[in-house]
XYZ file of C-alpha atoms in Angstrom:
682
model
C -26.514 -7.980 18.169
C -27.307 -4.647 19.746
C -30.136 -5.011 22.244
C -31.539 -1.555 21.538
C -31.498 -1.836 17.770
C -31.887 -5.269 16.129
C -30.522 -3.934 12.835
C -27.273 -2.721 14.379
C -24.339 -5.143 14.152
C -21.550 -5.427 16.673
C -18.958 -2.753 16.080
C -15.775 -4.349 17.313
C -12.667 -2.223 17.368
C -9.749 -3.237 15.218
C -7.237 -4.830 17.510
C -3.482 -4.784 17.239
C -1.504 -7.855 18.194
C 2.003 -7.911 19.646
C 4.775 -10.128 18.303
C 4.868 -12.117 21.557
C 1.130 -12.829 21.347
C 1.516 -14.063 17.768
C 4.326 -16.543 18.506
C 2.300 -19.207 20.360
C -0.413 -19.640 17.696
C 2.233 -19.412 14.953
C 4.161 -22.281 16.552
C 1.004 -24.403 16.613
C 0.317 -23.556 12.988
C 3.890 -24.515 12.060
C 3.091 -28.109 13.030
C -0.337 -28.001 11.358
C 1.345 -26.940 8.133
C 3.348 -30.192 8.098
C 0.295 -31.619 6.363
C 1.674 -32.908 3.002
C -1.228 -31.268 1.141
C -0.003 -27.897 2.399
C 3.692 -28.601 1.970
C 3.324 -29.296 -1.752
C 2.352 -25.643 -2.245
C 6.021 -24.846 -1.515
C 8.034 -27.318 -3.648
C 11.427 -26.556 -2.080
C 10.163 -27.121 1.462
C 8.366 -30.264 0.298
C 11.770 -31.621 -0.797
C 13.209 -30.718 2.612
C 10.330 -32.522 4.349
C 10.877 -35.643 2.207
C 14.594 -35.527 2.971
C 13.868 -35.139 6.686
C 11.548 -38.160 6.531
C 14.220 -40.227 4.752
C 16.878 -39.199 7.264
C 14.551 -40.057 10.144
C 14.101 -43.543 8.717
C 17.871 -43.943 8.250
C 18.334 -43.287 11.976
C 16.950 -46.789 12.544
C 19.386 -48.407 10.076
C 22.497 -49.605 11.998
C 24.817 -49.731 8.973
C 23.875 -46.362 7.500
C 27.506 -45.240 7.688
C 27.048 -42.676 10.462
C 26.352 -42.937 14.154
C 22.741 -42.968 15.261
C 23.317 -39.840 17.341
C 24.649 -37.824 14.387
C 21.889 -39.082 12.078
C 19.295 -38.130 14.696
C 20.737 -34.615 15.045
C 20.694 -34.138 11.274
C 17.103 -35.395 11.046
C 15.981 -33.068 13.841
C 17.572 -29.995 12.231
C 16.022 -30.898 8.880
C 12.620 -30.958 10.556
C 13.465 -27.668 12.283
C 14.173 -26.183 8.846
C 10.665 -27.089 7.690
C 9.103 -25.896 10.942
C 10.955 -22.576 10.837
C 9.703 -21.956 7.300
C 6.159 -22.860 8.370
C 6.550 -20.585 11.407
C 7.517 -17.644 9.176
C 4.423 -18.156 7.017
C 2.152 -18.624 10.057
C 3.576 -15.505 11.686
C 2.832 -13.472 8.542
C -0.712 -14.842 8.430
C -1.220 -14.309 12.144
C -0.539 -10.585 11.881
C -3.836 -10.210 10.064
C -5.977 -12.642 12.045
C -6.806 -10.196 14.853
C -7.975 -7.633 12.306
C -9.961 -10.307 10.449
C -11.634 -11.421 13.690
C -12.611 -7.816 14.445
C -14.034 -7.371 10.958
C -16.001 -10.611 11.230
C -17.365 -9.587 14.607
C -18.594 -6.354 13.077
C -20.777 -8.226 10.604
C -21.915 -11.042 12.890
C -25.648 -10.970 13.560
C -26.218 -7.995 11.277
C -29.806 -7.676 10.007
C -31.267 -5.690 7.122
C -34.578 -4.060 6.222
C -35.106 -5.292 2.642
C -37.715 -3.846 0.322
C -40.455 -6.333 -0.540
C -43.325 -5.089 -2.659
C -44.784 -1.956 -1.067
C -43.148 -2.595 2.306
C -40.019 -3.933 3.978
C -39.041 -7.241 5.568
C -36.298 -7.912 8.120
C -33.734 -10.485 6.942
C -30.174 -11.494 7.838
C -27.532 -9.458 6.027
C -26.039 -12.721 4.744
C -29.281 -13.371 2.835
C -28.954 -10.229 0.697
C -28.138 -10.555 -2.995
C -26.956 -8.176 -5.659
C -29.819 -5.891 -6.687
C -31.702 -6.020 -3.360
C -32.779 -2.624 -1.996
C -32.501 -1.922 1.737
C -33.430 1.036 3.917
C -30.946 2.061 6.609
C -31.757 4.619 9.293
C -29.715 6.514 11.873
C -28.088 4.138 14.357
C -28.219 1.156 11.983
C -25.390 -0.545 10.130
C -25.307 -0.763 6.352
C -25.664 -4.506 5.692
C -23.530 -4.758 2.539
C -21.647 -2.929 -0.198
C -24.024 -0.834 -2.239
C -24.934 2.397 -3.953
C -27.220 5.054 -2.496
C -30.304 5.513 -4.685
C -32.176 7.880 -2.376
C -31.499 9.982 0.708
C -28.583 11.866 2.255
C -26.871 10.795 5.496
C -23.694 10.974 7.539
C -21.952 7.602 7.706
C -19.358 6.460 10.252
C -16.838 4.283 8.382
C -14.508 3.685 11.352
C -15.180 -0.074 11.313
C -13.504 -0.266 7.890
C -11.213 2.746 7.547
C -10.414 3.491 11.179
C -11.397 7.153 10.694
C -13.869 8.354 13.304
C -15.134 11.451 11.451
C -18.428 10.710 9.629
C -18.629 11.265 5.870
C -21.613 12.341 3.796
C -23.151 9.847 1.384
C -25.927 10.805 -1.027
C -27.694 9.535 -4.130
C -26.149 10.523 -7.454
C -22.737 12.050 -8.082
C -19.375 10.589 -7.118
C -20.106 10.025 -3.396
C -22.878 7.487 -3.638
C -21.003 4.269 -2.821
C -21.293 2.794 0.681
C -19.459 -0.078 2.337
C -20.970 -2.895 4.356
C -20.594 -2.835 8.156
C -20.407 0.970 8.291
C -22.958 2.840 10.395
C -25.465 5.554 9.486
C -25.295 8.234 12.172
C -27.945 10.637 10.871
C -30.998 10.655 8.590
C -31.589 7.654 6.314
C -30.426 6.006 3.080
C -32.001 3.761 0.483
C -29.226 1.462 -0.733
C -29.081 -0.939 -3.682
C -26.805 -3.889 -2.801
C -24.001 -4.362 -5.366
C -22.188 -7.463 -4.022
C -23.275 -11.012 -3.269
C -22.159 -12.719 -0.020
C -18.427 -13.444 -0.180
C -17.781 -10.660 -2.712
C -17.995 -7.577 -0.498
C -15.203 -5.229 0.550
C -15.338 -6.778 4.025
C -14.960 -10.312 2.625
C -12.058 -9.296 0.399
C -10.307 -7.575 3.300
C -10.700 -10.632 5.539
C -9.282 -12.896 2.823
C -6.342 -10.539 2.328
C -5.407 -10.100 5.963
C -5.689 -13.799 6.738
C -3.508 -14.647 3.767
C -4.815 -18.216 3.563
C -6.822 -17.563 0.390
C -4.145 -15.440 -1.253
C -3.372 -16.604 -4.765
C 0.257 -16.665 -5.852
C 1.215 -13.769 -8.053
C 2.892 -14.261 -11.470
C 6.296 -13.275 -10.041
C 5.927 -15.794 -7.231
C 4.985 -18.521 -9.707
C 8.016 -17.627 -11.851
C 10.265 -17.654 -8.775
C 8.839 -21.040 -7.742
C 9.800 -22.397 -11.178
C 13.320 -20.983 -10.741
C 13.646 -22.560 -7.291
C 12.433 -25.921 -8.614
C 15.012 -25.676 -11.390
C 17.820 -24.927 -8.925
C 16.651 -27.788 -6.730
C 16.823 -30.209 -9.661
C 20.290 -28.944 -10.581
C 21.639 -29.497 -7.065
C 19.888 -32.875 -6.934
C 21.922 -33.919 -9.961
C 25.075 -32.423 -8.400
C 24.585 -34.354 -5.154
C 23.755 -37.564 -7.035
C 27.125 -37.385 -8.844
C 29.148 -37.049 -5.629
C 28.822 -40.714 -4.680
C 30.408 -41.962 -7.938
C 33.331 -39.548 -7.385
C 33.760 -40.888 -3.853
C 33.613 -44.510 -5.042
C 36.173 -43.736 -7.752
C 38.569 -42.553 -5.042
C 37.951 -45.688 -3.024
C 35.729 -43.999 -0.440
C 32.053 -43.781 0.351
C 29.602 -41.029 1.289
C 26.803 -42.117 3.642
C 23.275 -41.551 2.362
C 22.557 -39.358 5.402
C 25.394 -37.034 4.322
C 24.061 -36.817 0.773
C 20.513 -36.074 2.009
C 21.789 -33.354 4.336
C 24.039 -31.929 1.620
C 21.080 -31.668 -0.770
C 19.114 -29.599 1.738
C 22.021 -27.250 2.428
C 22.594 -26.603 -1.272
C 19.044 -26.104 -2.540
C 17.558 -22.595 -2.069
C 15.797 -23.336 1.230
C 16.172 -19.773 2.556
C 14.032 -18.066 -0.077
C 11.910 -21.202 -0.447
C 11.018 -21.012 3.238
C 10.379 -17.259 3.259
C 8.722 -16.717 -0.133
C 5.155 -17.159 1.075
C 5.775 -15.025 4.181
C 7.136 -12.182 2.021
C 4.017 -12.184 -0.144
C 1.596 -12.318 2.786
C 3.476 -9.578 4.656
C 3.427 -7.386 1.542
C -0.334 -7.731 1.248
C -0.622 -7.044 4.983
C 1.219 -3.747 4.516
C -1.265 -2.874 1.790
C -4.206 -3.669 4.065
C -2.677 -1.462 6.777
C -2.947 1.353 4.235
C -6.666 0.490 3.962
C -6.287 -0.521 0.320
C -8.109 -3.577 -1.020
C -6.395 -5.424 -3.868
C -8.564 -7.445 -6.220
C -5.438 -9.272 -7.398
C -1.836 -9.667 -6.316
C -0.835 -8.875 -9.891
C -1.904 -5.246 -9.330
C 0.373 -4.892 -6.300
C 3.345 -6.300 -8.196
C 2.576 -4.081 -11.166
C 2.585 -1.092 -8.785
C 6.182 -1.926 -7.957
C 7.123 -1.844 -11.639
C 5.167 1.198 -12.857
C 6.906 3.681 -15.123
C 4.164 6.314 -15.344
C 1.946 7.627 -12.542
C -1.176 9.540 -13.628
C -2.635 11.674 -10.838
C -5.727 13.815 -10.779
C -4.916 17.396 -9.790
C -7.867 18.159 -7.530
C -7.585 16.506 -4.138
C -4.358 14.722 -5.037
C -1.805 17.348 -5.959
C -3.835 20.297 -4.668
C -6.225 20.544 -1.730
C -9.205 20.718 -4.071
C -10.484 24.108 -2.905
C -9.066 27.468 -3.902
C -7.325 29.186 -1.031
C -6.206 32.727 -0.324
C -2.481 33.078 -0.964
C -1.897 36.852 -1.263
C -3.443 40.346 -1.056
C -2.742 43.201 -3.511
C -3.658 46.745 -2.441
C -4.813 49.479 -4.788
C -2.780 52.714 -5.062
C -3.237 54.952 -2.014
C -4.752 52.194 0.138
C -3.043 50.977 3.305
C -2.533 47.292 3.972
C -4.527 47.344 7.265
C -7.482 48.973 5.511
C -7.521 46.307 2.787
C -7.088 43.502 5.329
C -9.912 44.786 7.553
C -12.326 45.130 4.628
C -11.468 41.683 3.268
C -11.898 40.149 6.724
C -15.302 41.709 7.388
C -16.516 40.804 3.875
C -15.467 37.161 4.456
C -16.459 36.543 8.093
C -19.894 35.203 7.215
C -18.680 33.404 4.076
C -18.668 29.714 5.024
C -17.324 28.492 1.676
C -13.783 27.027 1.677
C -12.603 30.127 -0.189
C -14.132 32.496 2.388
C -12.730 30.488 5.290
C -9.277 30.508 3.715
C -9.362 34.322 3.441
C -10.210 34.644 7.140
C -7.484 32.152 8.119
C -4.936 33.926 5.922
C -5.669 37.359 7.349
C -5.754 36.199 10.963
C -2.395 34.551 10.439
C -0.761 37.695 9.042
C -2.469 40.603 10.807
C -3.605 41.271 14.360
C -7.124 42.338 13.416
C -10.080 42.708 15.733
C -12.899 40.892 13.957
C -16.381 42.155 14.826
C -18.861 39.604 16.233
C -20.664 37.813 13.409
C -24.046 38.449 15.006
C -23.438 42.203 14.612
C -23.006 41.890 10.859
C -25.742 42.383 8.331
C -24.686 39.562 6.013
C -24.957 39.806 2.226
C -24.775 36.183 1.002
C -23.227 35.217 -2.297
C -25.587 34.764 -5.215
C -24.986 33.548 -8.735
C -26.702 36.651 -10.076
C -24.552 39.269 -8.327
C -21.401 37.147 -7.853
C -20.783 39.222 -4.730
C -20.799 38.587 -1.003
C -19.996 40.651 2.054
C -21.485 42.355 5.094
C -22.673 45.705 6.361
C -21.268 46.890 9.696
C -21.616 50.213 11.502
C -23.072 51.857 8.445
C -20.233 50.750 6.134
C -20.724 48.306 3.266
C -17.965 45.739 2.637
C -18.012 43.642 -0.542
C -15.810 41.134 -2.317
C -16.380 39.196 -5.518
C -15.434 38.560 -9.127
C -13.607 41.390 -10.895
C -16.431 42.304 -13.295
C -19.060 41.978 -10.540
C -17.301 44.370 -8.147
C -16.586 46.852 -10.947
C -20.276 46.796 -11.901
C -21.207 47.275 -8.221
C -18.931 50.332 -8.123
C -20.212 51.525 -11.535
C -16.706 51.345 -12.998
C -15.478 50.022 -16.324
C -12.471 47.760 -16.894
C -10.472 50.674 -18.224
C -11.076 52.584 -14.964
C -9.259 49.939 -12.918
C -6.008 51.528 -11.581
C -3.118 50.441 -13.813
C -0.937 48.846 -11.059
C -3.911 46.875 -9.740
C -4.981 45.930 -13.286
C -1.509 44.479 -13.946
C -1.617 42.435 -10.734
C -5.111 41.146 -11.538
C -3.943 40.100 -14.996
C -0.882 38.423 -13.511
C -3.059 36.440 -11.081
C -5.313 35.260 -13.925
C -2.358 34.267 -16.133
C -0.805 32.246 -13.309
C -3.957 30.124 -13.075
C -5.305 31.855 -9.980
C -8.630 33.604 -9.363
C -8.623 37.350 -8.539
C -11.344 38.781 -6.272
C -11.770 42.522 -5.798
C -12.480 44.078 -2.397
C -14.474 47.285 -1.885
C -15.686 49.292 1.110
C -18.228 52.153 0.969
C -17.918 52.495 -2.773
C -14.088 52.582 -2.796
C -11.963 49.933 -4.516
C -9.337 48.765 -2.002
C -7.480 45.945 -3.723
C -7.548 42.295 -4.780
C -7.379 38.848 -3.214
C -5.401 36.072 -4.911
C -7.180 32.698 -4.738
C -5.342 29.694 -6.070
C -5.283 25.930 -6.039
C -2.766 25.322 -3.249
C -0.335 22.482 -3.823
C -0.180 20.116 -0.860
C 2.921 20.460 1.340
C 5.617 17.896 0.599
C 4.066 16.724 -2.679
C 6.952 18.165 -4.721
C 9.459 16.212 -2.620
C 7.439 13.001 -3.076
C 7.433 13.490 -6.832
C 11.191 14.003 -6.623
C 11.553 10.636 -4.892
C 9.469 8.959 -7.583
C 11.594 10.601 -10.281
C 14.759 9.214 -8.681
C 13.129 5.774 -8.796
C 12.585 6.200 -12.538
C 8.824 6.897 -12.304
C 7.396 9.734 -14.396
C 4.414 11.677 -12.991
C 1.587 13.049 -15.145
C -0.988 15.489 -13.755
C -4.518 15.102 -15.139
C -6.834 18.114 -14.877
C -9.836 19.685 -16.528
C -8.246 23.145 -16.181
C -7.192 25.185 -19.182
C -3.568 24.723 -20.336
C -2.389 27.988 -18.753
C -3.711 27.145 -15.290
C -2.585 23.536 -15.588
C 0.966 24.548 -16.561
C 1.267 26.913 -13.576
C 0.178 24.262 -11.058
C 2.298 21.565 -12.733
C 5.401 23.776 -12.433
C 4.733 24.429 -8.749
C 4.033 20.771 -7.968
C 7.047 19.500 -9.897
C 5.263 16.940 -12.083
C 6.948 15.749 -15.268
C 3.995 16.175 -17.619
C 0.421 17.443 -17.669
C -2.838 16.642 -19.467
C -4.996 19.772 -19.518
C -8.713 19.936 -20.360
C -8.759 16.188 -19.768
C -11.672 14.102 -21.031
C -12.237 10.339 -20.618
C -11.065 9.891 -24.208
C -7.880 11.878 -23.567
C -7.019 9.868 -20.452
C -7.629 6.567 -22.199
C -5.597 7.573 -25.251
C -2.637 8.645 -23.110
C -2.621 5.383 -21.137
C -2.741 3.320 -24.333
C 0.062 5.385 -25.823
C 2.302 4.771 -22.806
C 1.479 1.052 -22.780
C 2.222 0.776 -26.500
C 5.731 1.988 -25.652
C 6.132 -0.905 -23.194
C 5.467 1.062 -19.997
C 3.307 0.135 -17.030
C 0.814 2.849 -16.058
C -0.875 3.559 -12.720
C -3.869 5.853 -12.290
C -6.367 6.872 -9.630
C -9.946 8.087 -10.031
C -13.383 8.157 -8.445
C -15.920 9.180 -11.076
C -17.788 7.229 -13.727
C -15.809 9.169 -16.330
C -12.607 7.672 -14.873
C -13.813 4.063 -15.293
C -12.443 3.481 -18.842
C -8.983 4.748 -17.860
C -8.983 2.781 -14.575
C -9.839 -0.405 -16.453
C -7.116 0.205 -19.058
C -4.350 1.128 -16.578
C -2.072 -1.623 -15.259
C -2.729 -0.299 -11.744
C -6.092 1.379 -11.229
C -6.825 2.814 -7.768
C -10.484 3.722 -7.174
C -11.793 5.747 -4.264
C -14.171 3.831 -2.000
C -16.563 6.785 -1.805
C -16.630 7.108 -5.592
C -19.006 5.611 -8.101
C -19.677 1.914 -8.438
C -18.427 2.056 -12.042
C -15.012 3.297 -10.885
C -14.737 0.672 -8.139
C -15.612 -2.151 -10.519
C -13.171 -0.950 -13.189
C -10.175 -0.585 -10.839
C -8.039 -3.406 -9.447
C -7.322 -1.544 -6.186
C -9.838 0.235 -3.928
C -8.755 2.794 -1.319
C -11.099 2.644 1.676
C -9.891 6.051 2.918
C -10.655 7.665 -0.459
C -7.310 9.482 -0.395
C -5.959 9.889 -3.958
C -2.399 10.444 -2.713
C -2.497 6.841 -1.455
C -1.410 5.796 -4.959
C 2.093 6.999 -4.080
C 2.122 4.691 -1.029
C 0.786 1.764 -3.071
C 3.697 2.182 -5.479
C 6.111 2.117 -2.536
C 4.516 -1.072 -1.114
C 4.723 -2.735 -4.532
C 8.375 -1.806 -4.844
C 9.096 -3.016 -1.303
C 7.481 -6.360 -2.128
C 9.544 -6.830 -5.287
C 12.779 -5.568 -3.733
C 12.354 -7.773 -0.643
C 11.747 -10.837 -2.764
C 14.694 -10.011 -4.999
C 17.030 -9.211 -2.098
C 16.313 -12.439 -0.224
C 16.541 -14.474 -3.440
C 19.965 -12.944 -4.068
C 20.989 -13.726 -0.492
C 19.707 -17.310 -0.767
C 21.468 -18.092 -4.051
C 24.729 -16.529 -2.803
C 24.303 -18.588 0.381
C 24.027 -21.804 -1.590
C 27.123 -21.042 -3.657
C 29.109 -20.243 -0.510
C 27.953 -23.410 1.268
C 28.968 -25.485 -1.755
C 32.571 -24.260 -1.525
C 32.573 -24.307 2.275
C 31.449 -27.908 2.777
C 32.668 -29.973 -0.189
C 36.399 -29.459 0.497
C 35.841 -30.643 4.091
C 33.958 -33.742 2.882
C 36.417 -34.748 0.183
C 39.722 -33.651 1.722
C 40.280 -37.193 3.011
C 39.570 -38.750 -0.387
C 41.293 -36.090 -2.516
C 44.173 -34.580 -0.478
C 44.654 -31.960 -3.193
C 41.358 -30.364 -2.098
C 42.981 -29.492 1.225
C 44.192 -26.261 -0.377
C 40.543 -25.229 -0.827
C 39.560 -26.142 2.731
C 39.933 -22.575 3.942
C 37.585 -22.984 6.893
C 39.475 -25.913 8.449
C 36.328 -27.455 9.895
C 36.826 -30.050 12.621
C 35.675 -33.077 10.611
C 33.327 -34.107 7.770
C 30.712 -34.920 10.412
C 30.918 -31.460 11.993
C 30.929 -29.840 8.522
C 27.639 -31.494 7.566
C 25.951 -30.869 10.921
C 27.172 -27.242 11.080
C 25.821 -26.583 7.590
C 22.431 -28.074 8.469
C 22.186 -26.025 11.687
C 23.171 -22.825 9.846
C 20.675 -23.598 7.084
C 17.824 -23.785 9.623
C 18.834 -20.827 11.789
C 19.342 -18.392 8.893
C 15.611 -18.677 8.141
C 14.825 -17.571 11.703
C 17.294 -14.695 11.454
C 15.688 -13.426 8.230
C 12.034 -13.692 9.369
C 11.898 -10.070 10.683
C 13.301 -8.773 7.386
C 10.783 -10.825 5.385
C 7.884 -9.484 7.452
C 9.076 -5.871 7.607
C 10.285 -5.720 4.030
C 13.385 -4.125 2.560
C 12.999 -0.356 2.651
C 12.991 1.164 -0.815
C 15.567 3.877 -1.415
C 14.930 6.732 -3.838
C 17.269 5.249 -6.444
C 16.896 4.249 -10.062
C 16.701 0.544 -10.958
C 20.409 0.171 -11.852
C 21.666 1.761 -8.620
C 19.114 -0.173 -6.566
C 20.307 -3.430 -8.154
C 23.967 -2.603 -7.415
C 23.086 -1.731 -3.819
C 21.185 -4.973 -3.221
C 23.911 -7.070 -4.871
C 26.472 -5.440 -2.614
C 24.458 -5.916 0.591
C 22.609 -9.184 0.010
C 24.863 -10.781 -2.604
C 28.133 -10.216 -0.772
C 26.373 -10.766 2.561
C 25.031 -14.085 1.299
C 28.542 -15.166 0.304
C 30.187 -14.168 3.587
C 27.497 -15.273 6.078
C 27.844 -19.065 5.548
C 31.621 -19.024 6.021
C 31.324 -17.137 9.307
C 28.193 -18.889 10.527
C 29.250 -22.448 9.742
C 32.691 -21.916 11.300
C 31.205 -20.535 14.523
C 28.683 -23.393 14.737
C 31.476 -25.909 14.053
C 33.504 -24.503 16.941
C 30.460 -24.591 19.238
C 29.452 -28.163 18.317
C 33.016 -29.352 18.834
C 33.305 -27.548 22.158
C 30.156 -29.181 23.587
C 31.035 -32.593 22.140
C 28.056 -33.069 19.830
C 30.358 -34.289 17.016
């Protein structure tokens, strides 16, 4: 608790943790996770643990059919297989623990000034409940998620978003939501708490980054069922090998059969499945996006349609100067100088953009602002400008400037009139510029499309995702911006009903739809969409309706969420392909070596020429354990998504991970066999 201000919680910085620092605690957790209650959450690894236990017991049986030394080596490598899988999961969880500890520290000891009757009482932030009203002043931390009901203040959200620049929060409108553990840096706010303890943004983030409370997603559950099915199939296969051996007058030791079962079941993906899911959620948290469910993240990876608001997402949100058009007989420097002087004292985004544009194109000497007699913009005149050295410089709407100059529309010079009309038809806003009663030309203001957004839409298109721009603009303006941005479709003059109808139409055709929004009017569409991304600084209605919340309030983040979802699905699919191919390869690599003595005809299939049945089994077990370690970095980093459609992406992954999964066991087991033989372990 801050000694100077009892209502100010500790603001701990978010710490990063190196891989080396994570290894030691992850190793400890690998042993902790041997608890049977934890192992049963991963059925495949539970089977491996049972097999390792059985093999360990067989080490004490003298007539088990194998030497005690070989049985002990097999048992140890079976336990290593379980530990390596646990280590992968613990490593994925550990990546978020430092961030979770920092977030917890930020809320530890935090107090609140809660309204009670006509006054206020000081209580612990943990005692607040939904509906409580608290007052927060400059220098104090906001004690919980809420909505501003009175006041205007600058809020530092660095403890949550990592951004140091304060943001303005005020009652009413779409910027009234505040997040717990953020700090008021000026003025005061009256906040109504909207989340009970354990339900806040901070609590959800901690649960996500720790991974321990993460619920399995539908795809993970389905994959678990598949892995259990494959395990049962190979269990039956292994159980039938002993009768075949007995029929040929031989015998397979129980230790061999136990080891063979582990090498054939899908231990690779079974050991890495949880780590893949936790790492995927960690990547989402690094984007400062809170997921209310894992289903939303998976759905993001499968979306077919992406609905994006124009303002602030595709465009910068403020009209900017993009061109100047001079009137007949006027020089470019004269127009530029008049436009600059008329805009110097204009602090609106449009005025600032005019100054920036002109300074970037022309070497103009701007007069000191204090020397200007400023004429501020007013809704009545729709003009602004300045007087300087006896000259009057004005800029404003076309009709307003013409009225100021006592001119009619038909008196506008024909070339300039055509350019003004062209600007309006393209969706831009024309402003006229005048100096000392003379019309000098026009300024072209337009919604400027963000750099690189067209290329990003191109990537999404190559992935098979269609983009739809949603805007309240008229169809003409919307079409012009859509063409420049490169979106596939546009909804102009959008209303809540229009958005909702379009989402339902797409879903009726079997497509998954993603959308972002921040206003109360976006709530119905966010709730209907398969992936709804709400802005953290938006309304409470939008945040409650969505299944994802962006703490940075950056609408373009939806594009990154889609990429994370695709990476999660592709990584899981790639490693599943590798694991299944691995198992098939190991089946044909080991069985000929085991049965060549009983069925000499199988010698033709023994392509690897392993040293002996004993070395074949031990080599397979060692490879089975080590391949999990080799694949841990890939599981944590994720498979990078290429800008390809689904069919080409599938072919690429089959080629890399399918063929790789078939080849790796033959090479790996042979090398391990040579090494074990060379050192005399078999």
